[in-house]
Amino acid sequence: MKLFRLPLAAWPTALRALSLFTLPLLLLALLGPTPARAQEAQIRKAITERLPQLGAVEEVRKTPIAGLFEVRIGLDLFYTDAQGNYLIQGQILDTKNKRNLTEERVEKLSAIDFASLPVADAFTIVRGNGKRKVAVFQDPNCGYCKRFEKDLQGVDNITLHVFLYPILGPDSLEKSRNLWCAKDKGRAWQDWMVRDQLPAKVSCDSAALSRNVEFGRKWRISGTPTLVFTDGSRVPGAISAQQLEQKLAEIK
């Protein structure tokens, strides 16, 4: 084997280059974790060991309040001291700027990427040019959903992705199955929600309904209707046509 031999004159330059590359790595190895990472690890360890019933700690981060840290478990937010000795469940209000920091954080965390919605498990209703898009999770036995659908009749130039979300009992599941299996899903939906005409009893592969419920549980969709907009924001509960128009205008 032939060894690589560096000319003597080149050694000073090579050593300087090597030092520039290896010195930062060596310092990092000697210093160990940064104080911020060490503190995060300490909090994570304390909460996990002492309160395992809460579930896995997914994130620890500083808050605007000195010495107070946010602990995120799923979409649930808690607050703790630097040692993880105390846990607080509540909201942080910015009194100076009149902002609810906890609410803003939860909204950001619960935002749903509109492009990632499983629209294959929904049916679509297009009105006018369909330029504006909204996804709606609805239960066929939900009175607020019926009111919302009636208000929607006056909204044009919109595409609605309707996710059947049967969470109000066995009858909701049966109606959802009949609606999903209808030849014209959109028409059957409108007939029931707006005109109170029961969907015909039919059968087909309705696994999409189970997937919708699973998706909703993952994203904490706890009530119907729940609207999801293209900016990822969501609105729980029925809103008027005027409120919907205002929200769609804000997204532009």
JSON list of C-alpha atoms in Angstrom, two decimals:
[
{"chain": "A", "resi": 1, "resn": "MET", "atom": "CA", "xyz": [0.00, 0.00, 0.00]},
{"chain": "A", "resi": 2, "resn": "LYS", "atom": "CA", "xyz": [1.33, 3.39, -0.94]},
{"chain": "A", "resi": 3, "resn": "LEU", "atom": "CA", "xyz": [1.12, 5.98, 1.83]},
{"chain": "A", "resi": 4, "resn": "PHE", "atom": "CA", "xyz": [0.16, 9.54, 1.07]},
{"chain": "A", "resi": 5, "resn": "ARG", "atom": "CA", "xyz": [3.03, 11.84, 1.96]},
{"chain": "A", "resi": 6, "resn": "LEU", "atom": "CA", "xyz": [2.43, 15.56, 2.35]},
{"chain": "A", "resi": 7, "resn": "PRO", "atom": "CA", "xyz": [5.36, 17.80, 1.42]},
{"chain": "A", "resi": 8, "resn": "LEU", "atom": "CA", "xyz": [6.93, 19.41, 4.48]},
{"chain": "A", "resi": 9, "resn": "ALA", "atom": "CA", "xyz": [6.24, 22.92, 3.20]},
{"chain": "A", "resi": 10, "resn": "ALA", "atom": "CA", "xyz": [2.51, 22.20, 3.04]},
{"chain": "A", "resi": 11, "resn": "TRP", "atom": "CA", "xyz": [2.14, 21.08, 6.67]},
{"chain": "A", "resi": 12, "resn": "PRO", "atom": "CA", "xyz": [1.47, 24.52, 8.27]},
{"chain": "A", "resi": 13, "resn": "THR", "atom": "CA", "xyz": [-1.40, 25.24, 5.85]},
{"chain": "A", "resi": 14, "resn": "ALA", "atom": "CA", "xyz": [-2.87, 21.76, 6.26]},
{"chain": "A", "resi": 15, "resn": "LEU", "atom": "CA", "xyz": [-2.74, 21.96, 10.04]},
{"chain": "A", "resi": 16, "resn": "ARG", "atom": "CA", "xyz": [-4.45, 25.35, 10.05]},
{"chain": "A", "resi": 17, "resn": "ALA", "atom": "CA", "xyz": [-7.24, 24.01, 7.83]},
{"chain": "A", "resi": 18, "resn": "LEU", "atom": "CA", "xyz": [-7.64, 20.94, 10.00]},
{"chain": "A", "resi": 19, "resn": "SER", "atom": "CA", "xyz": [-7.82, 23.07, 13.13]},
{"chain": "A", "resi": 20, "resn": "LEU", "atom": "CA", "xyz": [-10.51, 25.30, 11.64]},
{"chain": "A", "resi": 21, "resn": "PHE", "atom": "CA", "xyz": [-12.60, 22.24, 10.83]},
{"chain": "A", "resi": 22, "resn": "THR", "atom": "CA", "xyz": [-12.06, 20.12, 13.94]},
{"chain": "A", "resi": 23, "resn": "LEU", "atom": "CA", "xyz": [-11.81, 22.71, 16.71]},
{"chain": "A", "resi": 24, "resn": "PRO", "atom": "CA", "xyz": [-15.56, 23.62, 16.73]},
{"chain": "A", "resi": 25, "resn": "LEU", "atom": "CA", "xyz": [-16.49, 19.92, 16.73]},
{"chain": "A", "resi": 26, "resn": "LEU", "atom": "CA", "xyz": [-14.07, 19.24, 19.56]},
{"chain": "A", "resi": 27, "resn": "LEU", "atom": "CA", "xyz": [-15.45, 22.12, 21.62]},
{"chain": "A", "resi": 28, "resn": "LEU", "atom": "CA", "xyz": [-19.02, 20.90, 21.11]},
{"chain": "A", "resi": 29, "resn": "ALA", "atom": "CA", "xyz": [-18.02, 17.42, 22.24]},
{"chain": "A", "resi": 30, "resn": "LEU", "atom": "CA", "xyz": [-16.29, 18.78, 25.36]},
{"chain": "A", "resi": 31, "resn": "LEU", "atom": "CA", "xyz": [-19.03, 21.20, 26.30]},
{"chain": "A", "resi": 32, "resn": "GLY", "atom": "CA", "xyz": [-21.86, 18.70, 25.83]},
{"chain": "A", "resi": 33, "resn": "PRO", "atom": "CA", "xyz": [-25.50, 19.73, 25.42]},
{"chain": "A", "resi": 34, "resn": "THR", "atom": "CA", "xyz": [-26.35, 23.43, 25.39]},
{"chain": "A", "resi": 35, "resn": "PRO", "atom": "CA", "xyz": [-28.00, 24.81, 28.54]},
{"chain": "A", "resi": 36, "resn": "ALA", "atom": "CA", "xyz": [-31.31, 25.18, 26.70]},
{"chain": "A", "resi": 37, "resn": "ARG", "atom": "CA", "xyz": [-31.28, 21.56, 25.54]},
{"chain": "A", "resi": 38, "resn": "ALA", "atom": "CA", "xyz": [-30.22, 20.32, 28.96]},
{"chain": "A", "resi": 39, "resn": "GLN", "atom": "CA", "xyz": [-33.07, 22.22, 30.61]},
{"chain": "A", "resi": 40, "resn": "GLU", "atom": "CA", "xyz": [-35.56, 20.91, 28.07]},
{"chain": "A", "resi": 41, "resn": "ALA", "atom": "CA", "xyz": [-34.33, 17.37, 28.72]},
{"chain": "A", "resi": 42, "resn": "GLN", "atom": "CA", "xyz": [-34.64, 17.89, 32.49]},
{"chain": "A", "resi": 43, "resn": "ILE", "atom": "CA", "xyz": [-38.24, 19.12, 32.20]},
{"chain": "A", "resi": 44, "resn": "ARG", "atom": "CA", "xyz": [-39.17, 16.35, 29.78]},
{"chain": "A", "resi": 45, "resn": "LYS", "atom": "CA", "xyz": [-37.67, 13.71, 32.09]},
{"chain": "A", "resi": 46, "resn": "ALA", "atom": "CA", "xyz": [-39.35, 15.09, 35.22]},
{"chain": "A", "resi": 47, "resn": "ILE", "atom": "CA", "xyz": [-42.83, 15.32, 33.68]},
{"chain": "A", "resi": 48, "resn": "THR", "atom": "CA", "xyz": [-42.59, 11.93, 31.95]},
{"chain": "A", "resi": 49, "resn": "GLU", "atom": "CA", "xyz": [-41.42, 10.09, 35.07]},
{"chain": "A", "resi": 50, "resn": "ARG", "atom": "CA", "xyz": [-43.78, 11.80, 37.52]},
{"chain": "A", "resi": 51, "resn": "LEU", "atom": "CA", "xyz": [-46.91, 12.05, 35.37]},
{"chain": "A", "resi": 52, "resn": "PRO", "atom": "CA", "xyz": [-46.75, 9.18, 32.86]},
{"chain": "A", "resi": 53, "resn": "GLN", "atom": "CA", "xyz": [-50.56, 9.17, 32.56]},
{"chain": "A", "resi": 54, "resn": "LEU", "atom": "CA", "xyz": [-50.41, 12.43, 30.62]},
{"chain": "A", "resi": 55, "resn": "GLY", "atom": "CA", "xyz": [-48.67, 10.73, 27.70]},
{"chain": "A", "resi": 56, "resn": "ALA", "atom": "CA", "xyz": [-45.47, 11.44, 25.84]},
{"chain": "A", "resi": 57, "resn": "VAL", "atom": "CA", "xyz": [-44.05, 14.96, 26.03]},
{"chain": "A", "resi": 58, "resn": "GLU", "atom": "CA", "xyz": [-43.67, 16.05, 22.42]},
{"chain": "A", "resi": 59, "resn": "GLU", "atom": "CA", "xyz": [-42.20, 19.50, 22.89]},
{"chain": "A", "resi": 60, "resn": "VAL", "atom": "CA", "xyz": [-40.78, 21.80, 25.56]},
{"chain": "A", "resi": 61, "resn": "ARG", "atom": "CA", "xyz": [-40.24, 25.47, 24.78]},
{"chain": "A", "resi": 62, "resn": "LYS", "atom": "CA", "xyz": [-39.80, 28.80, 26.53]},
{"chain": "A", "resi": 63, "resn": "THR", "atom": "CA", "xyz": [-42.71, 31.18, 27.01]},
{"chain": "A", "resi": 64, "resn": "PRO", "atom": "CA", "xyz": [-42.50, 34.99, 27.08]},
{"chain": "A", "resi": 65, "resn": "ILE", "atom": "CA", "xyz": [-42.59, 34.74, 30.89]},
{"chain": "A", "resi": 66, "resn": "ALA", "atom": "CA", "xyz": [-39.15, 34.30, 32.46]},
{"chain": "A", "resi": 67, "resn": "GLY", "atom": "CA", "xyz": [-38.74, 30.89, 34.05]},
{"chain": "A", "resi": 68, "resn": "LEU", "atom": "CA", "xyz": [-41.98, 29.50, 32.62]},
{"chain": "A", "resi": 69, "resn": "PHE", "atom": "CA", "xyz": [-41.91, 26.76, 29.99]},
{"chain": "A", "resi": 70, "resn": "GLU", "atom": "CA", "xyz": [-44.57, 25.33, 27.71]},
{"chain": "A", "resi": 71, "resn": "VAL", "atom": "CA", "xyz": [-44.99, 21.55, 27.71]},
{"chain": "A", "resi": 72, "resn": "ARG", "atom": "CA", "xyz": [-46.90, 20.15, 24.74]},
{"chain": "A", "resi": 73, "resn": "ILE", "atom": "CA", "xyz": [-48.51, 16.71, 24.88]},
{"chain": "A", "resi": 74, "resn": "GLY", "atom": "CA", "xyz": [-50.38, 16.17, 21.63]},
{"chain": "A", "resi": 75, "resn": "LEU", "atom": "CA", "xyz": [-52.47, 19.31, 21.24]},
{"chain": "A", "resi": 76, "resn": "ASP", "atom": "CA", "xyz": [-52.68, 19.88, 25.01]},
{"chain": "A", "resi": 77, "resn": "LEU", "atom": "CA", "xyz": [-50.57, 22.66, 26.49]},
{"chain": "A", "resi": 78, "resn": "PHE", "atom": "CA", "xyz": [-49.27, 22.83, 30.04]},
{"chain": "A", "resi": 79, "resn": "TYR", "atom": "CA", "xyz": [-46.84, 25.18, 31.74]},
{"chain": "A", "resi": 80, "resn": "THR", "atom": "CA", "xyz": [-44.04, 24.37, 34.17]},
{"chain": "A", "resi": 81, "resn": "ASP", "atom": "CA", "xyz": [-41.05, 25.80, 36.01]},
{"chain": "A", "resi": 82, "resn": "ALA", "atom": "CA", "xyz": [-37.45, 25.20, 34.94]},
{"chain": "A", "resi": 83, "resn": "GLN", "atom": "CA", "xyz": [-37.17, 21.99, 36.98]},
{"chain": "A", "resi": 84, "resn": "GLY", "atom": "CA", "xyz": [-40.53, 20.50, 36.05]},
{"chain": "A", "resi": 85, "resn": "ASN", "atom": "CA", "xyz": [-41.59, 20.51, 39.71]},
{"chain": "A", "resi": 86, "resn": "TYR", "atom": "CA", "xyz": [-44.95, 22.19, 39.10]},
{"chain": "A", "resi": 87, "resn": "LEU", "atom": "CA", "xyz": [-47.42, 21.83, 36.26]},
{"chain": "A", "resi": 88, "resn": "ILE", "atom": "CA", "xyz": [-50.02, 24.46, 35.39]},
{"chain": "A", "resi": 89, "resn": "GLN", "atom": "CA", "xyz": [-53.01, 24.01, 33.11]},
{"chain": "A", "resi": 90, "resn": "GLY", "atom": "CA", "xyz": [-54.47, 27.29, 31.96]},
{"chain": "A", "resi": 91, "resn": "GLN", "atom": "CA", "xyz": [-54.04, 30.19, 29.57]},
{"chain": "A", "resi": 92, "resn": "ILE", "atom": "CA", "xyz": [-51.43, 32.89, 29.16]},
{"chain": "A", "resi": 93, "resn": "LEU", "atom": "CA", "xyz": [-52.99, 36.29, 28.46]},
{"chain": "A", "resi": 94, "resn": "ASP", "atom": "CA", "xyz": [-50.88, 39.13, 27.12]},
{"chain": "A", "resi": 95, "resn": "THR", "atom": "CA", "xyz": [-52.60, 42.03, 28.91]},
{"chain": "A", "resi": 96, "resn": "LYS", "atom": "CA", "xyz": [-50.47, 44.68, 27.23]},
{"chain": "A", "resi": 97, "resn": "ASN", "atom": "CA", "xyz": [-51.31, 43.62, 23.68]},
{"chain": "A", "resi": 98, "resn": "LYS", "atom": "CA", "xyz": [-54.70, 42.07, 24.57]},
{"chain": "A", "resi": 99, "resn": "ARG", "atom": "CA", "xyz": [-53.83, 38.65, 23.14]},
{"chain": "A", "resi": 100, "resn": "ASN", "atom": "CA", "xyz": [-54.56, 35.13, 24.32]},
{"chain": "A", "resi": 101, "resn": "LEU", "atom": "CA", "xyz": [-51.18, 33.50, 23.67]},
{"chain": "A", "resi": 102, "resn": "THR", "atom": "CA", "xyz": [-52.36, 30.01, 24.60]},
{"chain": "A", "resi": 103, "resn": "GLU", "atom": "CA", "xyz": [-55.33, 30.20, 22.24]},
{"chain": "A", "resi": 104, "resn": "GLU", "atom": "CA", "xyz": [-53.11, 31.46, 19.40]},
{"chain": "A", "resi": 105, "resn": "ARG", "atom": "CA", "xyz": [-50.66, 28.63, 19.98]},
{"chain": "A", "resi": 106, "resn": "VAL", "atom": "CA", "xyz": [-53.41, 25.99, 20.00]},
{"chain": "A", "resi": 107, "resn": "GLU", "atom": "CA", "xyz": [-54.88, 27.42, 16.79]},
{"chain": "A", "resi": 108, "resn": "LYS", "atom": "CA", "xyz": [-51.48, 27.19, 15.16]},
{"chain": "A", "resi": 109, "resn": "LEU", "atom": "CA", "xyz": [-50.93, 23.63, 16.35]},
{"chain": "A", "resi": 110, "resn": "SER", "atom": "CA", "xyz": [-54.40, 22.47, 15.31]},
{"chain": "A", "resi": 111, "resn": "ALA", "atom": "CA", "xyz": [-54.24, 24.02, 11.86]},
{"chain": "A", "resi": 112, "resn": "ILE", "atom": "CA", "xyz": [-54.89, 21.37, 9.21]},
{"chain": "A", "resi": 113, "resn": "ASP", "atom": "CA", "xyz": [-52.95, 21.46, 5.96]},
{"chain": "A", "resi": 114, "resn": "PHE", "atom": "CA", "xyz": [-55.81, 21.78, 3.49]},
{"chain": "A", "resi": 115, "resn": "ALA", "atom": "CA", "xyz": [-53.83, 20.07, 0.74]},
{"chain": "A", "resi": 116, "resn": "SER", "atom": "CA", "xyz": [-53.37, 17.02, 2.98]},
{"chain": "A", "resi": 117, "resn": "LEU", "atom": "CA", "xyz": [-57.08, 16.49, 3.63]},
{"chain": "A", "resi": 118, "resn": "PRO", "atom": "CA", "xyz": [-58.18, 13.00, 2.49]},
{"chain": "A", "resi": 119, "resn": "VAL", "atom": "CA", "xyz": [-60.71, 14.36, -0.02]},
{"chain": "A", "resi": 120, "resn": "ALA", "atom": "CA", "xyz": [-61.14, 10.87, -1.49]},
{"chain": "A", "resi": 121, "resn": "ASP", "atom": "CA", "xyz": [-63.14, 10.16, 1.67]},
{"chain": "A", "resi": 122, "resn": "ALA", "atom": "CA", "xyz": [-65.42, 13.17, 1.09]},
{"chain": "A", "resi": 123, "resn": "PHE", "atom": "CA", "xyz": [-67.89, 14.11, -1.61]},
{"chain": "A", "resi": 124, "resn": "THR", "atom": "CA", "xyz": [-67.71, 17.46, -3.35]},
{"chain": "A", "resi": 125, "resn": "ILE", "atom": "CA", "xyz": [-70.37, 20.04, -4.12]},
{"chain": "A", "resi": 126, "resn": "VAL", "atom": "CA", "xyz": [-69.44, 22.85, -6.52]},
{"chain": "A", "resi": 127, "resn": "ARG", "atom": "CA", "xyz": [-71.44, 26.04, -6.93]},
{"chain": "A", "resi": 128, "resn": "GLY", "atom": "CA", "xyz": [-70.69, 28.68, -9.54]},
{"chain": "A", "resi": 129, "resn": "ASN", "atom": "CA", "xyz": [-67.02, 28.81, -10.46]},
{"chain": "A", "resi": 130, "resn": "GLY", "atom": "CA", "xyz": [-66.06, 26.87, -7.31]},
{"chain": "A", "resi": 131, "resn": "LYS", "atom": "CA", "xyz": [-63.09, 29.15, -6.80]},
{"chain": "A", "resi": 132, "resn": "ARG", "atom": "CA", "xyz": [-63.36, 29.34, -3.01]},
{"chain": "A", "resi": 133, "resn": "LYS", "atom": "CA", "xyz": [-62.81, 26.10, -1.12]},
{"chain": "A", "resi": 134, "resn": "VAL", "atom": "CA", "xyz": [-64.01, 24.85, 2.26]},
{"chain": "A", "resi": 135, "resn": "ALA", "atom": "CA", "xyz": [-64.01, 21.42, 3.89]},
{"chain": "A", "resi": 136, "resn": "VAL", "atom": "CA", "xyz": [-66.83, 20.61, 6.30]},
{"chain": "A", "resi": 137, "resn": "PHE", "atom": "CA", "xyz": [-67.13, 17.74, 8.78]},
{"chain": "A", "resi": 138, "resn": "GLN", "atom": "CA", "xyz": [-70.83, 17.05, 9.36]},
{"chain": "A", "resi": 139, "resn": "ASP", "atom": "CA", "xyz": [-73.14, 14.56, 11.03]},
{"chain": "A", "resi": 140, "resn": "PRO", "atom": "CA", "xyz": [-76.46, 13.98, 9.23]},
{"chain": "A", "resi": 141, "resn": "ASN", "atom": "CA", "xyz": [-78.35, 14.13, 12.54]},
{"chain": "A", "resi": 142, "resn": "CYS", "atom": "CA", "xyz": [-76.75, 17.41, 13.62]},
{"chain": "A", "resi": 143, "resn": "GLY", "atom": "CA", "xyz": [-79.32, 20.21, 13.85]},
{"chain": "A", "resi": 144, "resn": "TYR", "atom": "CA", "xyz": [-76.65, 22.90, 13.57]},
{"chain": "A", "resi": 145, "resn": "CYS", "atom": "CA", "xyz": [-75.37, 21.22, 10.40]},
{"chain": "A", "resi": 146, "resn": "LYS", "atom": "CA", "xyz": [-78.86, 21.43, 8.89]},
{"chain": "A", "resi": 147, "resn": "ARG", "atom": "CA", "xyz": [-79.07, 25.11, 9.73]},
{"chain": "A", "resi": 148, "resn": "PHE", "atom": "CA", "xyz": [-75.64, 25.66, 8.24]},
{"chain": "A", "resi": 149, "resn": "GLU", "atom": "CA", "xyz": [-76.58, 23.81, 5.04]},
{"chain": "A", "resi": 150, "resn": "LYS", "atom": "CA", "xyz": [-79.72, 25.94, 4.63]},
{"chain": "A", "resi": 151, "resn": "ASP", "atom": "CA", "xyz": [-77.65, 29.11, 5.02]},
{"chain": "A", "resi": 152, "resn": "LEU", "atom": "CA", "xyz": [-75.17, 27.77, 2.47]},
{"chain": "A", "resi": 153, "resn": "GLN", "atom": "CA", "xyz": [-77.83, 27.78, -0.24]},
{"chain": "A", "resi": 154, "resn": "GLY", "atom": "CA", "xyz": [-77.19, 31.49, -0.70]},
{"chain": "A", "resi": 155, "resn": "VAL", "atom": "CA", "xyz": [-73.41, 31.19, -1.06]},
{"chain": "A", "resi": 156, "resn": "ASP", "atom": "CA", "xyz": [-72.09, 30.99, -4.63]},
{"chain": "A", "resi": 157, "resn": "ASN", "atom": "CA", "xyz": [-68.73, 30.35, -6.29]},
{"chain": "A", "resi": 158, "resn": "ILE", "atom": "CA", "xyz": [-67.65, 27.80, -3.72]},
{"chain": "A", "resi": 159, "resn": "THR", "atom": "CA", "xyz": [-66.38, 24.22, -3.58]},
{"chain": "A", "resi": 160, "resn": "LEU", "atom": "CA", "xyz": [-67.48, 22.22, -0.56]},
{"chain": "A", "resi": 161, "resn": "HIS", "atom": "CA", "xyz": [-65.70, 19.03, 0.46]},
{"chain": "A", "resi": 162, "resn": "VAL", "atom": "CA", "xyz": [-68.21, 17.33, 2.75]},
{"chain": "A", "resi": 163, "resn": "PHE", "atom": "CA", "xyz": [-66.78, 14.77, 5.17]},
{"chain": "A", "resi": 164, "resn": "LEU", "atom": "CA", "xyz": [-69.50, 12.60, 6.68]},
{"chain": "A", "resi": 165, "resn": "TYR", "atom": "CA", "xyz": [-68.64, 12.46, 10.37]},
{"chain": "A", "resi": 166, "resn": "PRO", "atom": "CA", "xyz": [-71.13, 10.20, 12.19]},
{"chain": "A", "resi": 167, "resn": "ILE", "atom": "CA", "xyz": [-70.44, 10.82, 15.86]},
{"chain": "A", "resi": 168, "resn": "LEU", "atom": "CA", "xyz": [-73.95, 11.23, 17.24]},
{"chain": "A", "resi": 169, "resn": "GLY", "atom": "CA", "xyz": [-74.92, 7.58, 17.45]},
{"chain": "A", "resi": 170, "resn": "PRO", "atom": "CA", "xyz": [-75.85, 4.47, 15.44]},
{"chain": "A", "resi": 171, "resn": "ASP", "atom": "CA", "xyz": [-78.55, 6.24, 13.43]},
{"chain": "A", "resi": 172, "resn": "SER", "atom": "CA", "xyz": [-75.99, 8.81, 12.28]},
{"chain": "A", "resi": 173, "resn": "LEU", "atom": "CA", "xyz": [-73.79, 5.98, 11.05]},
{"chain": "A", "resi": 174, "resn": "GLU", "atom": "CA", "xyz": [-76.67, 4.36, 9.18]},
{"chain": "A", "resi": 175, "resn": "LYS", "atom": "CA", "xyz": [-77.73, 7.61, 7.52]},
{"chain": "A", "resi": 176, "resn": "SER", "atom": "CA", "xyz": [-74.10, 8.41, 6.66]},
{"chain": "A", "resi": 177, "resn": "ARG", "atom": "CA", "xyz": [-73.69, 4.98, 5.08]},
{"chain": "A", "resi": 178, "resn": "ASN", "atom": "CA", "xyz": [-76.80, 5.47, 2.92]},
{"chain": "A", "resi": 179, "resn": "LEU", "atom": "CA", "xyz": [-75.67, 8.96, 1.91]},
{"chain": "A", "resi": 180, "resn": "TRP", "atom": "CA", "xyz": [-72.16, 7.78, 1.06]},
{"chain": "A", "resi": 181, "resn": "CYS", "atom": "CA", "xyz": [-73.49, 4.90, -1.01]},
{"chain": "A", "resi": 182, "resn": "ALA", "atom": "CA", "xyz": [-76.02, 7.04, -2.91]},
{"chain": "A", "resi": 183, "resn": "LYS", "atom": "CA", "xyz": [-75.49, 7.33, -6.65]},
{"chain": "A", "resi": 184, "resn": "ASP", "atom": "CA", "xyz": [-75.47, 11.15, -6.41]},
{"chain": "A", "resi": 185, "resn": "LYS", "atom": "CA", "xyz": [-74.03, 11.86, -2.97]},
{"chain": "A", "resi": 186, "resn": "GLY", "atom": "CA", "xyz": [-74.34, 15.63, -3.22]},
{"chain": "A", "resi": 187, "resn": "ARG", "atom": "CA", "xyz": [-77.99, 15.53, -4.20]},
{"chain": "A", "resi": 188, "resn": "ALA", "atom": "CA", "xyz": [-78.86, 12.92, -1.54]},
{"chain": "A", "resi": 189, "resn": "TRP", "atom": "CA", "xyz": [-77.12, 15.10, 1.04]},
{"chain": "A", "resi": 190, "resn": "GLN", "atom": "CA", "xyz": [-79.03, 18.22, 0.03]},
{"chain": "A", "resi": 191, "resn": "ASP", "atom": "CA", "xyz": [-82.32, 16.32, -0.10]},
{"chain": "A", "resi": 192, "resn": "TRP", "atom": "CA", "xyz": [-81.83, 15.21, 3.49]},
{"chain": "A", "resi": 193, "resn": "MET", "atom": "CA", "xyz": [-80.24, 18.28, 5.06]},
{"chain": "A", "resi": 194, "resn": "VAL", "atom": "CA", "xyz": [-82.33, 20.94, 3.32]},
{"chain": "A", "resi": 195, "resn": "ARG", "atom": "CA", "xyz": [-85.55, 19.16, 2.32]},
{"chain": "A", "resi": 196, "resn": "ASP", "atom": "CA", "xyz": [-85.79, 16.44, 5.03]},
{"chain": "A", "resi": 197, "resn": "GLN", "atom": "CA", "xyz": [-86.04, 13.65, 2.46]},
{"chain": "A", "resi": 198, "resn": "LEU", "atom": "CA", "xyz": [-84.54, 10.50, 3.94]},
{"chain": "A", "resi": 199, "resn": "PRO", "atom": "CA", "xyz": [-81.80, 8.83, 1.89]},
{"chain": "A", "resi": 200, "resn": "ALA", "atom": "CA", "xyz": [-82.67, 5.46, 0.37]},
{"chain": "A", "resi": 201, "resn": "LYS", "atom": "CA", "xyz": [-81.19, 2.41, 2.06]},
{"chain": "A", "resi": 202, "resn": "VAL", "atom": "CA", "xyz": [-78.26, 1.20, -0.03]},
{"chain": "A", "resi": 203, "resn": "SER", "atom": "CA", "xyz": [-74.99, -0.55, 0.69]},
{"chain": "A", "resi": 204, "resn": "CYS", "atom": "CA", "xyz": [-71.43, -0.23, -0.57]},
{"chain": "A", "resi": 205, "resn": "ASP", "atom": "CA", "xyz": [-67.89, 0.01, 0.76]},
{"chain": "A", "resi": 206, "resn": "SER", "atom": "CA", "xyz": [-68.27, 2.64, 3.50]},
{"chain": "A", "resi": 207, "resn": "ALA", "atom": "CA", "xyz": [-64.83, 2.33, 5.11]},
{"chain": "A", "resi": 208, "resn": "ALA", "atom": "CA", "xyz": [-64.35, 6.04, 4.37]},
{"chain": "A", "resi": 209, "resn": "LEU", "atom": "CA", "xyz": [-66.68, 6.83, 7.27]},
{"chain": "A", "resi": 210, "resn": "SER", "atom": "CA", "xyz": [-64.41, 5.05, 9.75]},
{"chain": "A", "resi": 211, "resn": "ARG", "atom": "CA", "xyz": [-61.40, 6.83, 8.30]},
{"chain": "A", "resi": 212, "resn": "ASN", "atom": "CA", "xyz": [-63.16, 10.17, 8.69]},
{"chain": "A", "resi": 213, "resn": "VAL", "atom": "CA", "xyz": [-63.87, 9.48, 12.36]},
{"chain": "A", "resi": 214, "resn": "GLU", "atom": "CA", "xyz": [-60.27, 8.40, 12.91]},
{"chain": "A", "resi": 215, "resn": "PHE", "atom": "CA", "xyz": [-58.99, 11.51, 11.15]},
{"chain": "A", "resi": 216, "resn": "GLY", "atom": "CA", "xyz": [-61.29, 13.71, 13.22]},
{"chain": "A", "resi": 217, "resn": "ARG", "atom": "CA", "xyz": [-60.16, 12.16, 16.49]},
{"chain": "A", "resi": 218, "resn": "LYS", "atom": "CA", "xyz": [-56.53, 12.68, 15.54]},
{"chain": "A", "resi": 219, "resn": "TRP", "atom": "CA", "xyz": [-57.18, 16.38, 14.92]},
{"chain": "A", "resi": 220, "resn": "ARG", "atom": "CA", "xyz": [-59.57, 16.81, 17.86]},
{"chain": "A", "resi": 221, "resn": "ILE", "atom": "CA", "xyz": [-62.65, 17.54, 15.78]},
{"chain": "A", "resi": 222, "resn": "SER", "atom": "CA", "xyz": [-65.15, 17.14, 18.58]},
{"chain": "A", "resi": 223, "resn": "GLY", "atom": "CA", "xyz": [-68.30, 18.71, 17.17]},
{"chain": "A", "resi": 224, "resn": "THR", "atom": "CA", "xyz": [-70.22, 19.29, 13.97]},
{"chain": "A", "resi": 225, "resn": "PRO", "atom": "CA", "xyz": [-70.18, 21.17, 11.80]},
{"chain": "A", "resi": 226, "resn": "THR", "atom": "CA", "xyz": [-66.46, 21.92, 11.79]},
{"chain": "A", "resi": 227, "resn": "LEU", "atom": "CA", "xyz": [-65.18, 24.00, 8.88]},
{"chain": "A", "resi": 228, "resn": "VAL", "atom": "CA", "xyz": [-61.60, 23.83, 7.62]},
{"chain": "A", "resi": 229, "resn": "PHE", "atom": "CA", "xyz": [-60.30, 26.61, 5.36]},
{"chain": "A", "resi": 230, "resn": "THR", "atom": "CA", "xyz": [-57.46, 26.70, 2.84]},
{"chain": "A", "resi": 231, "resn": "ASP", "atom": "CA", "xyz": [-55.21, 28.61, 5.25]},
{"chain": "A", "resi": 232, "resn": "GLY", "atom": "CA", "xyz": [-55.43, 25.69, 7.68]},
{"chain": "A", "resi": 233, "resn": "SER", "atom": "CA", "xyz": [-57.69, 27.47, 10.15]},
{"chain": "A", "resi": 234, "resn": "ARG", "atom": "CA", "xyz": [-60.87, 25.87, 11.40]},
{"chain": "A", "resi": 235, "resn": "VAL", "atom": "CA", "xyz": [-64.18, 27.12, 12.74]},
{"chain": "A", "resi": 236, "resn": "PRO", "atom": "CA", "xyz": [-66.18, 24.85, 15.06]},
{"chain": "A", "resi": 237, "resn": "GLY", "atom": "CA", "xyz": [-69.94, 25.24, 14.93]},
{"chain": "A", "resi": 238, "resn": "ALA", "atom": "CA", "xyz": [-72.48, 26.63, 12.50]},
{"chain": "A", "resi": 239, "resn": "ILE", "atom": "CA", "xyz": [-71.83, 30.10, 11.12]},
{"chain": "A", "resi": 240, "resn": "SER", "atom": "CA", "xyz": [-74.09, 32.28, 9.00]},
{"chain": "A", "resi": 241, "resn": "ALA", "atom": "CA", "xyz": [-73.63, 32.84, 5.29]},
{"chain": "A", "resi": 242, "resn": "GLN", "atom": "CA", "xyz": [-72.45, 36.37, 6.08]},
{"chain": "A", "resi": 243, "resn": "GLN", "atom": "CA", "xyz": [-69.81, 35.09, 8.52]},
{"chain": "A", "resi": 244, "resn": "LEU", "atom": "CA", "xyz": [-68.66, 32.52, 5.97]},
{"chain": "A", "resi": 245, "resn": "GLU", "atom": "CA", "xyz": [-68.33, 35.21, 3.29]},
{"chain": "A", "resi": 246, "resn": "GLN", "atom": "CA", "xyz": [-66.31, 37.35, 5.69]},
{"chain": "A", "resi": 247, "resn": "LYS", "atom": "CA", "xyz": [-63.98, 34.49, 6.56]},
{"chain": "A", "resi": 248, "resn": "LEU", "atom": "CA", "xyz": [-63.43, 33.59, 2.90]},
{"chain": "A", "resi": 249, "resn": "ALA", "atom": "CA", "xyz": [-62.69, 37.26, 2.13]},
{"chain": "A", "resi": 250, "resn": "GLU", "atom": "CA", "xyz": [-60.09, 37.39, 4.93]},
{"chain": "A", "resi": 251, "resn": "ILE", "atom": "CA", "xyz": [-58.24, 34.39, 3.51]},
{"chain": "A", "resi": 252, "resn": "LYS", "atom": "CA", "xyz": [-57.74, 36.16, 0.19]}
]
